[in-house]
Coordinates of C-alpha atoms and ligand atoms in Angstrom, one line a residue:
M128 CA -21.0 -65.3 -90.8
R129 CA -20.4 -65.8 -87.1
K130 CA -21.7 -68.7 -85.1
I131 CA -24.1 -67.6 -82.4
D132 CA -22.5 -67.9 -79.0
L133 CA -25.2 -69.5 -76.8
N134 CA -23.4 -68.5 -73.6
N135 CA -23.2 -64.8 -74.6
F136 CA -25.9 -63.6 -77.1
Q137 CA -28.3 -60.7 -77.4
V138 CA -31.7 -61.0 -78.8
A139 CA -32.9 -58.4 -81.3
R140 CA -35.0 -55.7 -79.5
S141 CA -36.4 -52.6 -81.1
E142 CA -33.6 -50.6 -79.4
T143 CA -31.1 -52.9 -81.1
A144 CA -32.3 -51.7 -84.5
R145 CA -32.3 -48.1 -83.3
D146 CA -28.8 -48.4 -82.0
I147 CA -27.5 -49.9 -85.2
N148 CA -29.1 -47.2 -87.3
R149 CA -27.9 -44.4 -85.1
R150 CA -24.3 -45.7 -85.4
I151 CA -24.6 -46.0 -89.2
V152 CA -25.8 -42.4 -89.3
L153 CA -23.1 -41.2 -87.0
N154 CA -20.5 -42.9 -89.1
L155 CA -21.9 -41.5 -92.4
I156 CA -21.8 -38.0 -90.9
R157 CA -18.2 -38.6 -89.9
G158 CA -17.3 -39.9 -93.3
H159 CA -19.2 -37.4 -95.5
Q160 CA -19.5 -34.2 -93.4
P161 CA -20.9 -31.7 -94.0
I162 CA -23.9 -33.7 -95.2
S163 CA -27.6 -32.9 -95.5
R164 CA -30.4 -35.1 -94.0
A165 CA -31.5 -35.9 -97.5
D166 CA -28.1 -37.2 -98.4
L167 CA -27.9 -39.2 -95.2
A168 CA -31.2 -40.9 -96.2
R169 CA -29.8 -41.6 -99.6
H170 CA -26.5 -43.1 -98.3
S171 CA -28.2 -45.1 -95.6
G172 CA -31.4 -46.2 -97.3
L173 CA -33.3 -45.1 -94.2
Q174 CA -36.5 -43.1 -94.3
R175 CA -36.1 -39.3 -94.2
S176 CA -38.2 -39.2 -91.0
T177 CA -36.0 -41.8 -89.3
V178 CA -32.9 -39.9 -90.3
S179 CA -34.4 -36.7 -88.9
I180 CA -35.3 -38.3 -85.5
I181 CA -31.7 -39.7 -85.2
A182 CA -30.2 -36.4 -86.2
E183 CA -32.2 -34.5 -83.6
Q184 CA -31.1 -36.9 -81.0
L185 CA -27.4 -36.6 -82.0
I186 CA -27.7 -32.8 -81.9
E187 CA -29.3 -32.9 -78.5
E188 CA -26.5 -35.1 -77.2
R189 CA -24.0 -32.7 -78.7
W190 CA -22.4 -35.3 -81.0
V191 CA -23.5 -33.5 -84.1
T192 CA -24.1 -29.9 -84.9
E193 CA -25.8 -28.0 -87.7
G194 CA -23.7 -25.8 -89.8
A195 CA -24.2 -23.5 -92.8
N196 CA -27.1 -23.8 -95.2
G197 CA -26.4 -25.8 -98.4
H198 CA -27.2 -24.7 -101.9
T199 CA -30.0 -26.1 -104.0
L200 CA -31.4 -24.7 -107.3
R201 CA -34.8 -24.4 -105.8
G202 CA -36.8 -25.0 -102.7
R203 CA -35.7 -24.9 -99.1
R204 CA -31.9 -24.8 -98.5
P205 CA -30.8 -27.9 -96.5
R206 CA -28.9 -27.4 -93.3
F207 CA -25.7 -29.4 -93.2
L208 CA -24.8 -31.7 -90.4
H209 CA -21.3 -32.3 -89.1
L210 CA -19.6 -33.8 -86.0
N211 CA -19.4 -31.4 -83.1
K212 CA -15.6 -31.8 -83.2
G213 CA -14.7 -28.9 -80.9
R214 CA -17.3 -29.8 -78.3
I215 CA -16.6 -33.5 -77.8
G216 CA -13.3 -34.5 -76.3
I217 CA -11.5 -37.7 -75.5
I218 CA -8.6 -38.0 -73.0
G219 CA -5.7 -40.3 -74.0
I220 CA -3.0 -41.7 -71.7
N221 CA -0.1 -43.5 -73.2
I222 CA 1.8 -45.3 -70.5
R223 CA 5.4 -46.3 -71.4
P224 CA 8.3 -47.3 -69.2
G225 CA 9.9 -44.0 -68.3
T226 CA 7.4 -41.5 -69.6
T227 CA 3.6 -41.2 -69.7
T228 CA 1.8 -38.8 -72.1
V229 CA -1.6 -37.4 -71.3
A230 CA -3.6 -35.6 -74.0
L231 CA -7.0 -34.2 -74.8
A232 CA -8.1 -34.8 -78.4
D233 CA -11.1 -34.1 -80.6
L234 CA -13.0 -36.8 -82.5
D235 CA -10.4 -36.8 -85.3
A236 CA -7.6 -37.4 -82.8
N237 CA -6.2 -33.9 -83.2
F238 CA -4.6 -33.0 -79.9
V239 CA -5.7 -29.8 -78.3
A240 CA -3.6 -30.2 -75.1
Q241 CA -0.7 -32.5 -74.2
E242 CA 1.7 -33.1 -71.3
S243 CA 4.1 -35.7 -70.0
L244 CA 5.0 -37.1 -66.6
L245 CA 7.5 -39.6 -65.4
T246 CA 6.0 -43.1 -65.1
A247 CA 6.1 -43.9 -61.4
P248 CA 7.7 -47.2 -60.3
N249 CA 4.4 -48.5 -58.9
A250 CA 0.8 -48.1 -59.9
E251 CA -0.4 -46.5 -56.6
Q252 CA 2.1 -43.7 -56.8
F253 CA 1.3 -43.3 -60.5
I254 CA -2.4 -42.7 -59.8
G255 CA -1.5 -40.2 -57.1
E256 CA 0.5 -38.2 -59.6
L257 CA -1.8 -38.6 -62.6
A258 CA -5.2 -37.9 -61.0
P259 CA -4.7 -34.2 -60.3
R260 CA -3.3 -33.6 -63.8
L261 CA -6.4 -35.2 -65.3
C262 CA -8.8 -33.2 -63.2
N263 CA -6.8 -30.0 -64.1
L264 CA -6.9 -30.9 -67.8
I265 CA -10.7 -31.3 -67.7
K266 CA -11.1 -28.0 -65.7
M267 CA -8.9 -26.1 -68.2
H268 CA -11.3 -26.9 -71.0
P269 CA -14.8 -26.3 -69.8
E270 CA -16.0 -25.9 -73.4
I271 CA -15.3 -29.5 -74.1
T272 CA -17.4 -32.5 -72.9
C273 CA -15.1 -35.4 -72.3
E274 CA -16.7 -38.7 -73.4
G275 CA -14.1 -40.9 -71.7
I276 CA -10.5 -41.8 -71.1
G277 CA -8.5 -44.3 -73.2
I278 CA -5.3 -45.8 -71.8
S279 CA -2.7 -47.9 -73.6
L280 CA -0.2 -50.0 -71.8
P281 CA 2.9 -51.9 -72.5
G282 CA 1.3 -55.0 -71.1
R283 CA -1.8 -57.2 -70.9
V284 CA -5.2 -56.4 -69.5
D285 CA -7.4 -59.2 -68.2
L286 CA -10.6 -59.2 -70.3
A287 CA -13.0 -60.2 -67.5
S288 CA -11.7 -58.0 -64.6
Q289 CA -10.1 -55.2 -66.8
R290 CA -7.1 -55.4 -64.5
L291 CA -3.5 -54.9 -65.6
V292 CA -2.1 -58.4 -65.3
F293 CA 1.1 -58.6 -67.2
A294 CA 3.4 -55.6 -67.7
P295 CA 7.0 -56.9 -67.5
N296 CA 8.5 -53.7 -69.0
L297 CA 6.7 -51.5 -66.5
G298 CA 7.4 -53.7 -63.5
W299 CA 3.9 -53.0 -62.1
S300 CA 2.0 -55.8 -60.4
D301 CA -1.7 -56.7 -60.8
F302 CA -3.6 -53.5 -60.3
D303 CA -7.1 -52.1 -61.0
L304 CA -6.1 -49.0 -62.9
K305 CA -9.5 -48.6 -64.5
T306 CA -11.5 -48.2 -61.3
A307 CA -8.9 -45.9 -59.7
I308 CA -9.0 -43.5 -62.6
E309 CA -12.8 -43.7 -63.0
L310 CA -13.2 -42.8 -59.3
A311 CA -10.7 -39.9 -59.6
T312 CA -12.3 -38.3 -62.7
G313 CA -15.9 -39.6 -62.9
L314 CA -15.2 -40.6 -66.6
P315 CA -15.5 -44.1 -68.1
V316 CA -12.0 -45.6 -68.8
E317 CA -11.0 -48.1 -71.5
L318 CA -7.7 -50.0 -71.1
E319 CA -5.9 -51.8 -73.9
N320 CA -2.5 -53.2 -74.8
A321 CA -0.5 -50.6 -76.8
A322 CA -0.2 -52.7 -80.0
N323 CA -3.9 -53.4 -80.0
S324 CA -4.8 -49.7 -79.6
C325 CA -2.4 -48.8 -82.4
A326 CA -4.1 -51.3 -84.7
L327 CA -7.5 -49.8 -83.8
A328 CA -6.2 -46.3 -84.4
E329 CA -5.1 -47.3 -87.9
I330 CA -8.5 -48.4 -88.9
W331 CA -10.2 -45.4 -87.3
F332 CA -7.8 -42.6 -88.2
G333 CA -5.2 -44.0 -90.7
K334 CA -5.1 -42.3 -94.1
Q335 CA -3.7 -45.2 -95.9
T336 CA -5.6 -47.9 -94.0
F337 CA -9.1 -46.5 -94.4
A338 CA -11.6 -49.3 -95.1
V339 CA -9.0 -52.0 -94.6
R340 CA -10.6 -55.3 -93.5
N341 CA -7.5 -57.2 -92.2
L342 CA -4.7 -55.2 -90.6
V343 CA -1.7 -56.0 -88.5
A344 CA 0.0 -53.3 -86.4
V345 CA 3.6 -54.0 -85.4
T346 CA 4.9 -51.7 -82.6
V347 CA 8.7 -51.7 -82.4
S348 CA 10.3 -50.1 -79.4
E349 CA 12.1 -51.7 -76.4
G350 CA 10.1 -54.8 -77.4
I351 CA 7.8 -55.8 -80.2
G352 CA 4.0 -55.9 -79.9
V353 CA 1.5 -57.0 -82.5
G354 CA -2.1 -56.0 -82.8
L355 CA -4.4 -58.0 -85.1
I356 CA -7.5 -56.7 -86.8
L357 CA -9.2 -59.5 -88.7
N358 CA -12.4 -59.0 -90.6
H359 CA -12.7 -55.5 -89.0
Q360 CA -12.4 -56.9 -85.5
L361 CA -9.7 -56.9 -82.9
L362 CA -8.4 -60.4 -82.3
R363 CA -8.0 -61.0 -78.6
G364 CA -7.4 -64.8 -78.3
S365 CA -7.7 -66.8 -75.1
N366 CA -7.4 -64.6 -72.0
G367 CA -6.7 -61.6 -74.3
M368 CA -3.2 -62.8 -75.0
A369 CA -3.2 -63.0 -78.8
G370 CA -0.5 -61.0 -80.6
E371 CA 2.6 -62.0 -78.6
F372 CA 4.6 -62.6 -81.8
G373 CA 7.4 -60.7 -80.2
H374 CA 8.0 -63.8 -78.1
T375 CA 7.9 -66.4 -80.9
V376 CA 11.2 -68.0 -81.6
I377 CA 13.0 -66.7 -84.7
V378 CA 16.6 -67.9 -83.8
P379 CA 16.6 -71.4 -82.4
D380 CA 18.6 -71.6 -79.2
G381 CA 19.3 -67.9 -79.5
L382 CA 19.7 -65.3 -76.7
E383 CA 17.8 -65.8 -73.5
C384 CA 14.6 -63.7 -73.1
R385 CA 12.8 -62.3 -70.1
C386 CA 9.8 -64.5 -71.0
G387 CA 11.9 -67.6 -70.3
N388 CA 12.2 -68.5 -74.0
R389 CA 15.3 -68.3 -76.2
G390 CA 15.7 -66.6 -79.5
C391 CA 12.5 -64.5 -79.4
W392 CA 11.8 -62.1 -82.3
E393 CA 12.0 -59.0 -80.2
L394 CA 15.5 -59.8 -79.0
Y395 CA 16.6 -59.5 -82.7
A396 CA 14.3 -56.9 -84.2
S397 CA 13.6 -54.3 -81.5
S398 CA 15.3 -50.9 -81.0
A399 CA 17.2 -52.5 -78.1
A400 CA 18.5 -55.1 -80.5
A401 CA 19.8 -52.5 -82.9
V402 CA 21.6 -50.8 -80.0
R403 CA 23.2 -54.1 -79.1
Y404 CA 24.4 -54.7 -82.7
Y405 CA 26.0 -51.3 -82.7
V406 CA 27.7 -51.7 -79.3
Q407 CA 29.0 -55.2 -80.3
S408 CA 30.4 -53.9 -83.6
S409 CA 32.0 -50.8 -81.9
S410 CA 33.6 -52.7 -78.9
P411 CA 33.3 -56.4 -79.3
L412 CA 35.3 -57.1 -76.1
R413 CA 32.8 -55.2 -73.9
S414 CA 29.7 -56.7 -75.2
G415 CA 29.8 -59.8 -73.0
R416 CA 28.4 -63.3 -73.6
K417 CA 24.8 -62.3 -73.7
G418 CA 25.6 -59.0 -75.5
V419 CA 23.4 -57.0 -73.1
R420 CA 24.8 -53.9 -71.4
P421 CA 23.4 -52.3 -68.3
A422 CA 20.7 -49.7 -69.1
G423 CA 21.8 -46.0 -69.4
T424 CA 25.4 -46.7 -70.1
G425 CA 25.5 -46.8 -73.9
P426 CA 24.1 -45.1 -77.0
T427 CA 20.3 -44.9 -77.4
F428 CA 18.3 -45.8 -80.4
D429 CA 17.8 -42.1 -81.1
D430 CA 21.6 -41.8 -81.2
L431 CA 21.7 -44.6 -83.7
L432 CA 19.2 -43.0 -86.0
R433 CA 21.1 -39.7 -85.9
L434 CA 24.4 -41.5 -86.7
T435 CA 22.7 -43.4 -89.5
E436 CA 21.6 -40.1 -91.0
Q437 CA 25.2 -38.8 -90.8
G438 CA 26.3 -41.9 -92.7
D439 CA 28.1 -43.7 -89.8
P440 CA 28.7 -47.2 -91.3
K441 CA 28.4 -49.1 -88.0
A442 CA 25.1 -47.5 -87.1
K443 CA 23.8 -48.1 -90.6
E444 CA 24.8 -51.8 -90.4
A445 CA 23.1 -52.1 -86.9
I446 CA 19.9 -50.6 -88.2
R447 CA 20.1 -52.8 -91.4
Q448 CA 20.5 -56.0 -89.2
M449 CA 17.5 -55.0 -87.1
A450 CA 15.4 -54.3 -90.2
D451 CA 16.3 -57.6 -91.7
Y452 CA 15.1 -59.5 -88.6
L453 CA 12.0 -57.3 -88.6
G454 CA 11.3 -58.3 -92.1
R455 CA 11.8 -62.0 -91.3
G456 CA 9.2 -61.8 -88.5
I457 CA 6.8 -59.8 -90.7
A458 CA 7.2 -62.6 -93.3
V459 CA 5.7 -65.0 -90.8
L460 CA 2.8 -62.6 -90.3
V461 CA 2.3 -62.3 -94.1
S462 CA 2.4 -66.1 -94.6
G463 CA 0.3 -67.0 -91.6
L464 CA -2.4 -64.3 -91.7
A465 CA -2.3 -62.7 -95.2
P466 CA -3.5 -59.3 -93.9
D467 CA -4.2 -56.5 -96.4
V468 CA -1.8 -54.2 -94.6
I469 CA 0.9 -54.4 -92.0
V470 CA 1.7 -51.1 -90.3
V471 CA 5.0 -50.6 -88.6
I472 CA 4.9 -48.2 -85.6
G473 CA 7.9 -46.8 -83.7
E474 CA 11.0 -44.7 -84.0
I475 CA 12.3 -47.0 -86.7
T476 CA 9.8 -45.5 -89.1
R477 CA 11.9 -42.3 -89.0
A478 CA 14.6 -44.2 -90.9
W479 CA 12.3 -45.8 -93.4
N480 CA 14.4 -44.5 -96.4
H481 CA 17.2 -46.8 -95.0
V482 CA 15.1 -49.7 -93.7
G483 CA 12.0 -49.9 -96.0
S484 CA 13.7 -51.8 -98.8
V485 CA 15.6 -54.1 -96.3
I486 CA 12.3 -55.1 -94.7
D487 CA 10.6 -55.6 -98.1
E488 CA 13.5 -57.7 -99.3
A489 CA 13.4 -59.9 -96.2
V490 CA 9.6 -60.3 -96.5
K491 CA 9.9 -61.3 -100.1
R492 CA 12.7 -63.8 -99.4
H493 CA 11.0 -65.5 -96.4
S494 CA 7.3 -65.5 -97.2
F495 CA 5.9 -67.8 -100.0
T496 CA 2.3 -66.5 -100.0
R497 CA 0.7 -64.7 -102.9
A498 CA -1.1 -62.4 -100.5
G499 CA -0.9 -58.8 -101.7
T500 CA 0.1 -57.6 -98.2
R501 CA 1.4 -54.0 -98.1
V502 CA 4.0 -53.2 -95.4
V503 CA 3.8 -49.5 -94.6
P504 CA 5.3 -47.2 -91.9
A505 CA 2.8 -45.3 -89.6
D506 CA 3.3 -41.5 -89.9
P507 CA 5.4 -40.7 -86.8
S508 CA 4.0 -37.1 -86.8
S509 CA 0.5 -38.5 -86.1
Q510 CA 1.8 -39.8 -82.7
P511 CA 0.4 -43.3 -83.4
R512 CA 0.7 -44.6 -79.9
L513 CA -1.1 -41.7 -78.3
R514 CA -3.7 -41.7 -81.2
G515 CA -4.4 -45.3 -80.2
T516 CA -5.7 -44.3 -76.8
I517 CA -8.3 -42.0 -78.6
A518 CA -9.5 -44.8 -80.8
L519 CA -10.4 -46.9 -77.7
V520 CA -13.1 -44.4 -76.7
L521 CA -14.1 -43.5 -80.2
Q522 CA -14.9 -47.1 -81.2
K523 CA -17.2 -47.4 -78.2
H524 CA -19.5 -44.8 -79.8
F525 CA -18.9 -45.4 -83.5
G526 CA -18.1 -49.2 -83.7
A527 CA -20.6 -51.8 -84.7
P528 CA -22.6 -53.3 -81.8
S529 CA -22.5 -57.1 -81.4
V530 CA -25.9 -58.7 -81.9
A531 CA -27.0 -62.3 -81.8
Ligands
LIG715 ZN1 10.5 -63.8 -75.2

């Protein structure tokens, strides 16, 4: 049960009940399609007449469509309802340092169009390059009604103003990305931190995370991000800053981090860390005191994965070291939060046959809890980061409204 927030509550109106029932019906159609009105009434406990009114409304708004007739032994053959998948579209924009991906997806996060552009060094220039591509994408698919745009960012979004306020890896300063893109496209825009949107994508689209109540998403790339879903709800924390486990200290007095701390988890368990381990083992004299080489001069994490597959012992050891630290940090999440599932997202999942057991072993060694937390890799072929952007818009229409 949730305490009623007397500074931010909604009284129950008749529209509240209608909205809740509509969302329940929409979700039942999504989960059981194709489904008849009679079965919807049975699953929801709503009156047949109420289900019919909601169904007509959803059909009129093009969220739902009627398909083939069903079969019954006698009487009128029911007409099945299903989501109007090909008609409703969501645009997703995954902004990363270096490259941004833009895609158009259906309601199941299947991508019907996708393209990439270089991420500009500042937000104004980025909007100038992105806006015409978005307008073109919409124009190229006149058969699809776009319901909105979801954007995931390697940074933090201020909850009140919806402005991008902290994106150290991008190097962009405070900017109102939302209004700029809404003005350019005429579509509503949802912004979210990348790890949070990956966590949402797992509960909306994940095959192995369906119906999970407590889920943690750990995105592993240049840094480490953590998205927390507790009791089916995204945990935002004060100022929307919850989830910065990447900057919790795992090695006391360790390496110096951009955040001003020392020994942060992401300095030891990110892709960049594995590259550093490899470089240090290959040429210890060149690694320097902080062990950090200038960007673009050494092997990439992709190179390391390839070398690991080829059996290169130094690459294998670097990846193992990274996985061990990843497991140590995950052990903290297991002990502290006891989620049902922890999903790992990022290039590292391509080497799960090498790292899965190392992570499991470290989690077992460093967590004392009896929680039955499963640690699983996200399927890289589902493009989890891009899929996260689609979840941002989908949850607006399918998620539970907050009442009271
Ligand atoms: Zn840090």
